[in-house]
């Protein structure tokens, strides 16, 4: 295999190469974090951590207009971070699956631990 630079630790380099996802998966992962990188979207995702809510209730929790909430929910649904169900005239939203719960939980724990270490 050709490398750009001299390899210092061949075993670790090859291990890293084996672990490395395909370029398409890296792109998808970058898009995932891009979608989650918006504070408004994160607030909506965190609000859904405790269960499903309708757009009006999400707007109240996030202190956002219903129009802004709807716009963000559309992006979250397209990214498969949120799913919805209709009950009569009301649409309820919830996190798409357990992976989203896990990502949010681990990220928040990391932030809280970082804050504890810098006090």
Short mmCIF file of C-alpha atoms in Angstrom, two decimals:
data_model
loop_
_atom_site.label_atom_id
_atom_site.label_comp_id
_atom_site.label_asym_id
_atom_site.label_seq_id
_atom_site.Cartn_x
_atom_site.Cartn_y
_atom_site.Cartn_z
CA UNK A 1 0.00 0.00 0.00
CA UNK A 2 1.26 3.48 -0.85
CA UNK A 3 1.34 6.10 1.88
CA UNK A 4 1.95 9.82 1.64
CA UNK A 5 4.34 9.80 4.59
CA UNK A 6 6.54 7.34 6.46
CA UNK A 7 4.42 5.04 8.62
CA UNK A 8 5.37 5.21 12.30
CA UNK A 9 3.08 2.47 13.65
CA UNK A 10 2.07 0.06 10.91
CA UNK A 11 -0.23 -2.03 13.12
CA UNK A 12 -2.28 0.99 14.23
CA UNK A 13 -2.37 2.46 10.73
CA UNK A 14 -3.77 -0.76 9.27
CA UNK A 15 -6.22 -1.07 12.16
CA UNK A 16 -7.46 2.47 11.48
CA UNK A 17 -7.76 1.72 7.76
CA UNK A 18 -9.83 -1.40 8.46
CA UNK A 19 -12.13 0.55 10.76
CA UNK A 20 -12.59 3.45 8.30
CA UNK A 21 -16.11 3.50 6.79
CA UNK A 22 -16.62 3.94 3.05
CA UNK A 23 -16.51 7.51 1.72
CA UNK A 24 -20.29 7.46 1.18
CA UNK A 25 -20.86 6.55 4.84
CA UNK A 26 -18.50 9.32 5.95
CA UNK A 27 -20.56 11.76 3.86
CA UNK A 28 -23.80 10.48 5.42
CA UNK A 29 -22.31 10.80 8.90
CA UNK A 30 -21.24 14.38 8.17
CA UNK A 31 -24.79 15.20 7.01
CA UNK A 32 -26.20 13.56 10.15
CA UNK A 33 -24.09 15.82 12.36
CA UNK A 34 -24.84 18.84 10.17
CA UNK A 35 -28.58 18.32 10.73
CA UNK A 36 -28.03 17.79 14.46
CA UNK A 37 -25.71 20.80 14.63
CA UNK A 38 -28.52 23.34 14.54
CA UNK A 39 -29.53 24.58 18.03
CA UNK A 40 -33.24 24.82 17.12
CA UNK A 41 -33.29 21.25 15.82
CA UNK A 42 -31.39 20.02 18.87
CA UNK A 43 -33.91 21.71 21.13
CA UNK A 44 -36.75 19.91 19.33
CA UNK A 45 -34.93 16.59 19.52
CA UNK A 46 -34.29 17.06 23.24
CA UNK A 47 -37.97 17.95 23.77
CA UNK A 48 -38.90 14.64 22.13
CA UNK A 49 -36.61 12.67 24.45
CA UNK A 50 -39.50 12.17 26.89
CA UNK A 51 -42.03 11.11 24.27
CA UNK A 52 -44.13 12.31 21.40
CA UNK A 53 -45.45 15.86 21.12
CA UNK A 54 -47.52 17.75 18.55
CA UNK A 55 -46.08 20.79 16.72
CA UNK A 56 -47.91 23.29 18.96
CA UNK A 57 -46.56 21.69 22.12
CA UNK A 58 -43.08 21.55 20.61
CA UNK A 59 -43.37 25.27 19.78
CA UNK A 60 -44.29 25.98 23.41
CA UNK A 61 -41.41 23.92 24.81
CA UNK A 62 -38.84 25.34 22.37
CA UNK A 63 -40.26 28.90 22.50
CA UNK A 64 -40.38 28.96 18.70
CA UNK A 65 -43.12 29.86 16.22
CA UNK A 66 -45.18 26.98 14.84
CA UNK A 67 -43.89 27.90 11.39
CA UNK A 68 -40.26 27.59 12.54
CA UNK A 69 -41.03 24.30 14.29
CA UNK A 70 -42.70 22.91 11.17
CA UNK A 71 -39.71 23.93 9.05
CA UNK A 72 -37.27 22.21 11.42
CA UNK A 73 -39.46 19.11 11.76
CA UNK A 74 -39.47 18.73 7.98
CA UNK A 75 -35.65 18.67 7.95
CA UNK A 76 -35.57 16.24 10.88
CA UNK A 77 -38.06 13.91 9.19
CA UNK A 78 -36.10 13.97 5.91
CA UNK A 79 -32.98 13.02 7.87
CA UNK A 80 -34.91 10.18 9.54
CA UNK A 81 -34.28 11.60 13.00
CA UNK A 82 -37.99 12.13 13.70
CA UNK A 83 -41.12 10.27 12.65
CA UNK A 84 -44.77 11.25 12.87
CA UNK A 85 -48.23 9.80 13.24
CA UNK A 86 -51.62 11.37 12.74
CA UNK A 87 -54.39 11.18 15.33
CA UNK A 88 -57.46 12.93 14.00
CA UNK A 89 -56.36 16.43 12.98
CA UNK A 90 -53.23 16.36 15.13
CA UNK A 91 -49.82 15.12 14.03
CA UNK A 92 -47.57 13.80 16.77
CA UNK A 93 -43.80 13.64 16.42
CA UNK A 94 -41.29 11.37 18.14
CA UNK A 95 -37.65 10.39 17.79
CA UNK A 96 -37.23 7.93 14.94
CA UNK A 97 -35.53 5.16 16.91
CA UNK A 98 -33.43 4.25 19.92
CA UNK A 99 -30.20 5.27 18.13
CA UNK A 100 -31.27 8.91 18.23
CA UNK A 101 -31.93 8.65 21.98
CA UNK A 102 -28.47 7.11 22.44
CA UNK A 103 -26.66 9.76 20.39
CA UNK A 104 -28.33 12.58 22.32
CA UNK A 105 -27.72 10.93 25.69
CA UNK A 106 -24.03 10.22 25.05
CA UNK A 107 -23.40 13.69 23.62
CA UNK A 108 -25.07 15.38 26.59
CA UNK A 109 -23.10 13.21 29.04
CA UNK A 110 -19.90 14.19 27.25
CA UNK A 111 -20.78 17.90 27.53
CA UNK A 112 -21.68 17.59 31.21
CA UNK A 113 -18.49 15.65 32.01
CA UNK A 114 -16.44 18.25 30.16
CA UNK A 115 -18.04 21.00 32.22
CA UNK A 116 -17.30 19.08 35.43
CA UNK A 117 -13.63 18.72 34.48
CA UNK A 118 -13.23 22.46 33.85
CA UNK A 119 -14.70 23.72 37.11
#
